[in-house]
Short mmCIF file of C-alpha atoms in Angstrom, two decimals:
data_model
loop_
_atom_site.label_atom_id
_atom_site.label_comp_id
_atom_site.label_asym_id
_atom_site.label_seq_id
_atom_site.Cartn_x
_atom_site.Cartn_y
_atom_site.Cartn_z
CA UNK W 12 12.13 13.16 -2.78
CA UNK W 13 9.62 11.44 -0.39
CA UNK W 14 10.57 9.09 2.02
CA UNK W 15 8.86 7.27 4.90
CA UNK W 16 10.66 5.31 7.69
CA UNK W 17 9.28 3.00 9.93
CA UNK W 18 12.12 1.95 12.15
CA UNK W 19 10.54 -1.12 14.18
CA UNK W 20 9.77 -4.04 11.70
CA UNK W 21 8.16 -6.15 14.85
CA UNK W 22 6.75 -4.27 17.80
CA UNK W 23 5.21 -6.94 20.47
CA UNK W 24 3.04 -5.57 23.46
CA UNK W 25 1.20 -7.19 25.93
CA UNK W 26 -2.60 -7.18 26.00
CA UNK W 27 -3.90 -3.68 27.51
CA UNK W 28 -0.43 -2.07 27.06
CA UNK W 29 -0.11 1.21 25.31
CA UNK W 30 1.15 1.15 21.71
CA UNK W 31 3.32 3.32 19.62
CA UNK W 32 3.77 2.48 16.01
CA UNK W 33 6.51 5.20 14.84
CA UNK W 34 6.60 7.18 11.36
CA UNK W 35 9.05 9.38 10.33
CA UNK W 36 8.59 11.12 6.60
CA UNK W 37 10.87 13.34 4.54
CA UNK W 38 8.82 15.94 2.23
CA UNK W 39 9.80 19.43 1.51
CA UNK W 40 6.07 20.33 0.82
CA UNK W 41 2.79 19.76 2.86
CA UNK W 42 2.26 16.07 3.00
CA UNK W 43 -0.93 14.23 3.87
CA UNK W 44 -0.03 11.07 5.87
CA UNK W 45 -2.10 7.87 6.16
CA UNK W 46 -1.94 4.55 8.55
CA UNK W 47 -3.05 1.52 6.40
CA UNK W 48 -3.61 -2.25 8.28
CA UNK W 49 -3.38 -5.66 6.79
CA UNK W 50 -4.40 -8.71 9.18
CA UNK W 51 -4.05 -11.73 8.68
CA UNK W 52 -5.70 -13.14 5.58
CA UNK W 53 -7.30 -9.79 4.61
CA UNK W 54 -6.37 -7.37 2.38
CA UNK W 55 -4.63 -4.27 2.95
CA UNK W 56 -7.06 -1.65 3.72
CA UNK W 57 -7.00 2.23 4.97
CA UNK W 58 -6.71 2.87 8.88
CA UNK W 59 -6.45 6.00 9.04
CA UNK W 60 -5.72 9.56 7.12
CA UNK W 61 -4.52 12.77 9.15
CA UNK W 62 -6.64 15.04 7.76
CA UNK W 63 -10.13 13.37 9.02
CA UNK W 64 -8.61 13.63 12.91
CA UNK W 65 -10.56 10.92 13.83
CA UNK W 66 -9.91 7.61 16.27
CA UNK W 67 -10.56 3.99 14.29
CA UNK W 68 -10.76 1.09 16.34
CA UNK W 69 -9.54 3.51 19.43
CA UNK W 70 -6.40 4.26 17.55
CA UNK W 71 -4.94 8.09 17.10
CA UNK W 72 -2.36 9.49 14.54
CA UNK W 73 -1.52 13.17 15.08
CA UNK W 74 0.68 14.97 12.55
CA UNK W 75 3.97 16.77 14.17
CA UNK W 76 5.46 19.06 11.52
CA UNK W 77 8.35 20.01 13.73
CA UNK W 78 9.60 16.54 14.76
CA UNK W 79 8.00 14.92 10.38
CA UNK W 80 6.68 12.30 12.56
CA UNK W 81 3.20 10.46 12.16
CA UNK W 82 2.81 8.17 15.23
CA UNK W 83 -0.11 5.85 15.69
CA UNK W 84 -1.13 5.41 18.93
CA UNK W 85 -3.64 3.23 21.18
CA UNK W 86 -3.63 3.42 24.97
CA UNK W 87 -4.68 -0.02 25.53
CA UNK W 88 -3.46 -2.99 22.72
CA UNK W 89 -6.01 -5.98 21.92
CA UNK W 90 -5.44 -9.23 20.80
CA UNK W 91 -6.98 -8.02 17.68
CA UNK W 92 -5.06 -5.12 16.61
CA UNK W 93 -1.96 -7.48 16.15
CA UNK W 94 -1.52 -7.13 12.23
CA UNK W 95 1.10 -5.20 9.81
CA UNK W 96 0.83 -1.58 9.88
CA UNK W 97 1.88 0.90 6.88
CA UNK W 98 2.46 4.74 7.01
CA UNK W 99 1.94 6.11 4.26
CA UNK W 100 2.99 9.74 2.63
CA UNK W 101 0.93 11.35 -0.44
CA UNK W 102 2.71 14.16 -1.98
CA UNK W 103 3.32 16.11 -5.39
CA UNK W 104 5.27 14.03 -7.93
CA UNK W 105 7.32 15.64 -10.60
CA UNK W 106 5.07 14.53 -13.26
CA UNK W 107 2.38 17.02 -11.40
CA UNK W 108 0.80 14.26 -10.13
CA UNK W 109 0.14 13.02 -6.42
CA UNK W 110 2.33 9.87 -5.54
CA UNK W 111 1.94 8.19 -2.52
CA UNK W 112 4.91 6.28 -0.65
CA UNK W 113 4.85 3.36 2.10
CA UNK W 114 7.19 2.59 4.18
CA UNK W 115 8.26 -0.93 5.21
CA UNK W 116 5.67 -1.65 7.83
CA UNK W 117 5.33 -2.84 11.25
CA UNK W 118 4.42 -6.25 12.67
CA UNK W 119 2.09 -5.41 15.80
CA UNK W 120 1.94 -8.59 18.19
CA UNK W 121 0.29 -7.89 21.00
CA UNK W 122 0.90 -10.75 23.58
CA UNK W 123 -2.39 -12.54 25.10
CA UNK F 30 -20.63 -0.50 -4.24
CA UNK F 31 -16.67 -0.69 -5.78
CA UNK F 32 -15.07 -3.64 -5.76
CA UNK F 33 -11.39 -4.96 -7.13
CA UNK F 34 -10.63 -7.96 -8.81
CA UNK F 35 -7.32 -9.61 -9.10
CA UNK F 36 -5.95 -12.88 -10.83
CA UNK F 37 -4.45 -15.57 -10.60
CA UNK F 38 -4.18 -15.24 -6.45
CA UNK F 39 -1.51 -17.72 -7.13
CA UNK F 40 1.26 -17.92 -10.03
CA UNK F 41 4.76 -20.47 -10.20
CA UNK F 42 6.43 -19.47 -13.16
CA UNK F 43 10.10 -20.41 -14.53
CA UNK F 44 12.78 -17.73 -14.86
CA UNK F 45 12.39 -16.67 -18.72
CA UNK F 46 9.08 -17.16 -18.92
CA UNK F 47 6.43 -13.94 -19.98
CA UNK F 48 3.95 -13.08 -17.22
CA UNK F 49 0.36 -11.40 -17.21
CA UNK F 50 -1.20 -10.11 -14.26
CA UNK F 51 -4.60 -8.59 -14.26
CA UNK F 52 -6.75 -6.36 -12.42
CA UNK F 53 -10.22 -5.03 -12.89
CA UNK F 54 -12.62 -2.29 -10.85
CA UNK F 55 -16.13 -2.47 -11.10
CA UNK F 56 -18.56 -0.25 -9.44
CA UNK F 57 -16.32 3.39 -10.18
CA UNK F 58 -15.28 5.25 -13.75
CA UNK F 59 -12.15 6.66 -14.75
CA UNK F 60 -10.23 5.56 -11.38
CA UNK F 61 -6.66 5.89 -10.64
CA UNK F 62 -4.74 2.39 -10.79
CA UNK F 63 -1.75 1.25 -9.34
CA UNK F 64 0.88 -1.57 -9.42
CA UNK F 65 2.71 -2.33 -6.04
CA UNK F 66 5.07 -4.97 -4.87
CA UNK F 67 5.18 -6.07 -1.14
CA UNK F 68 8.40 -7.75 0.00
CA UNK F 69 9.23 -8.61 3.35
CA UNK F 70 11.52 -5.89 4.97
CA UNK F 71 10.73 -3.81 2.18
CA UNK F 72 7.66 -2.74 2.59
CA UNK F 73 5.24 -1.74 -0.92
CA UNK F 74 6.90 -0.48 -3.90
CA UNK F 75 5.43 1.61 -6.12
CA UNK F 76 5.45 -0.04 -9.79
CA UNK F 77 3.11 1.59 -11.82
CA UNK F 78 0.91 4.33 -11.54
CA UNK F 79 -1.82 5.34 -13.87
CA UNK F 80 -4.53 8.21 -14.70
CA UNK F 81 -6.59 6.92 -17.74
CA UNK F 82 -6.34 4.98 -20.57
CA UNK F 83 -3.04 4.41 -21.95
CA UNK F 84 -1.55 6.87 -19.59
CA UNK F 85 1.13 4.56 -17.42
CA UNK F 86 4.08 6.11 -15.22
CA UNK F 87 6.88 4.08 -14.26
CA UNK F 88 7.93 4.44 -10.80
CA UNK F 89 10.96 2.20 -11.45
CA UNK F 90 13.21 0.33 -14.04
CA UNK F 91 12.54 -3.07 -14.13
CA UNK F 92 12.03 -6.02 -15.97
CA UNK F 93 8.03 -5.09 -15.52
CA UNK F 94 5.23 -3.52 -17.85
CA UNK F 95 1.84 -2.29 -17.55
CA UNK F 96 -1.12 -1.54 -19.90
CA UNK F 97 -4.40 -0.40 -19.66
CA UNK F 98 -6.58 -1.07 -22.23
CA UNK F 99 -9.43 -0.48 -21.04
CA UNK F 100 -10.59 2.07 -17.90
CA UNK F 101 -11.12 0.02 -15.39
CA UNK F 102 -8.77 -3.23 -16.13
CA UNK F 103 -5.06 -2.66 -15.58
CA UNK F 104 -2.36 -5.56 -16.61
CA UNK F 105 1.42 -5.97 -15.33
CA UNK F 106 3.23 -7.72 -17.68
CA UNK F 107 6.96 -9.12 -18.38
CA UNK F 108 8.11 -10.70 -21.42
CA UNK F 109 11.25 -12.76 -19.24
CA UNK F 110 10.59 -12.86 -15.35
CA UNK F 111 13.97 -13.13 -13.34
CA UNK F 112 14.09 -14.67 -9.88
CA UNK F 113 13.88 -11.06 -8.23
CA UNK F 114 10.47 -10.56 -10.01
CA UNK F 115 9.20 -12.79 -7.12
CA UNK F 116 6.87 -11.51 -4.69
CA UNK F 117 3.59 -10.33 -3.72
CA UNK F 118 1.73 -8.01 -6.74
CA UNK F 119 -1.02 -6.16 -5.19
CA UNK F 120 -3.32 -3.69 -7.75
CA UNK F 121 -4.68 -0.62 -6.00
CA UNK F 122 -7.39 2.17 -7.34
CA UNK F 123 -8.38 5.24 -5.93
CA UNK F 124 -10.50 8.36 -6.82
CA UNK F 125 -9.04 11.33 -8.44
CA UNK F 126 -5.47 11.91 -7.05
CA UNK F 127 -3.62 9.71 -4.83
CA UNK F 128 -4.47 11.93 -1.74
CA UNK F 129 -7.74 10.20 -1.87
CA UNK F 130 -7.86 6.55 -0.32
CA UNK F 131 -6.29 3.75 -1.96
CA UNK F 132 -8.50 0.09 -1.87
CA UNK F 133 -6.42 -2.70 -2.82
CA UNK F 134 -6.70 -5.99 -4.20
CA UNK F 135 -6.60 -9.90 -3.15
CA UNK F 136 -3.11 -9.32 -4.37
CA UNK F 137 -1.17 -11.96 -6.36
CA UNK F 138 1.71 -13.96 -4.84
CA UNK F 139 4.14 -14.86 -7.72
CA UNK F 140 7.03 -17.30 -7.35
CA UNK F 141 9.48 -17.39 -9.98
CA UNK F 142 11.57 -20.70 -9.80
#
């Protein structure tokens, strides 16, 4: 089975602080990992995917294998980037199909 | 350029009562289609997932249905909502397997009184 945790629910920083937004997953295979974003009034929408290694909106995601974790980081928060945040995990279903699992999200408030 | 369509934004229903939900994709053929639920502290649930026409997978046992009739229009259905069928229905499609990018919906926010 897949799982993704995402132990904070509400994660407030202050403007220009560094954030961490923590994801765990559980997969026996090789996963592909995503960060999605909603703000306010706007639909959910892709941040993110591990496999493009690239920064959106000055944020960073690396994969680590050893420790299953999928952290999204940004070294200095905006007023902004306060929204919900979503890991996400793709991997093999049994029906031979890719499924792709969420976790609960995060709240980022990042503190004018 | 793709876009996804979902209705009514808004729904009060009573408990017992049937319920449609529909979603459309224009602008892309033969996409994947999804059915998620986003509750608070719960993150988004996996309903329905499906490949084609007619082709649905249940990700779940619930009160819930889907069909899809037609390739590009996707409907969630229930023929007696309960109180726990409240929440927030958002339809998602992607291209080819679900390692590609999912775009969602508007999403629908159902109360069931």
């Amino acid at each position: 089975a897949q799982r993704v945790t995402q132990p904070e629910k509400l994660l407030s920083v202050f403007k220009g602080a560094p954030v961490e937004l923590k994801c765990n997953y559980s997969y026996s295979g090789s996963p592909e990992l995503f960060w999605y974003v909603q703000y306010s009034r706007q639909r959910l929408q892709l941040l993110l995917r591990h496999i493009s290694r690239e920064s959106i909106k000055g944020f960073t995601a690396d994969l680590n294998k050893g420790e299953t974790s999928f952290h999204l980081k940004k070294p200095f928060a905006q007023e902004e980037d306060s929204a919900m945040y979503y890991c996400a995990l793709s991997g093999q279903h049994s029906g031979g199909y890719q499924k792709v699992t969420f976790g609960i999200g995060t709240k980022l408030q990042v503190i004018p | 350029s793709q876009t996804i369509h979902q209705w009514p934004a808004t729904l009060v229903q009573p408990v017992g009562s049937p319920l449609s939900l529909e979603c459309t994709v224009e602008g892309t053929s033969n996409p994947n289609l999804y059915w998620y639920r986003q509750a608070a502290g719960r993150g988004l649930q996996l309903l329905f997932y499906s490949v084609g026409i007619g082709q649905i997978s249940s990700e779940v046992p619930q009160n819930l249905s889907a069909s899809r009739p037609q390739d590009r229009q996707f409907i969630l259905s229930s023929k007696k909502l309960l109180l726990s069928d409240s929440g927030f229905y958002l339809c998602a499609w992607s291209l080819g397997s679900s390692t590609d990018t999912q775009y969602f919906g508007p999403g629908t926010r159902l109360t069931v009184l």
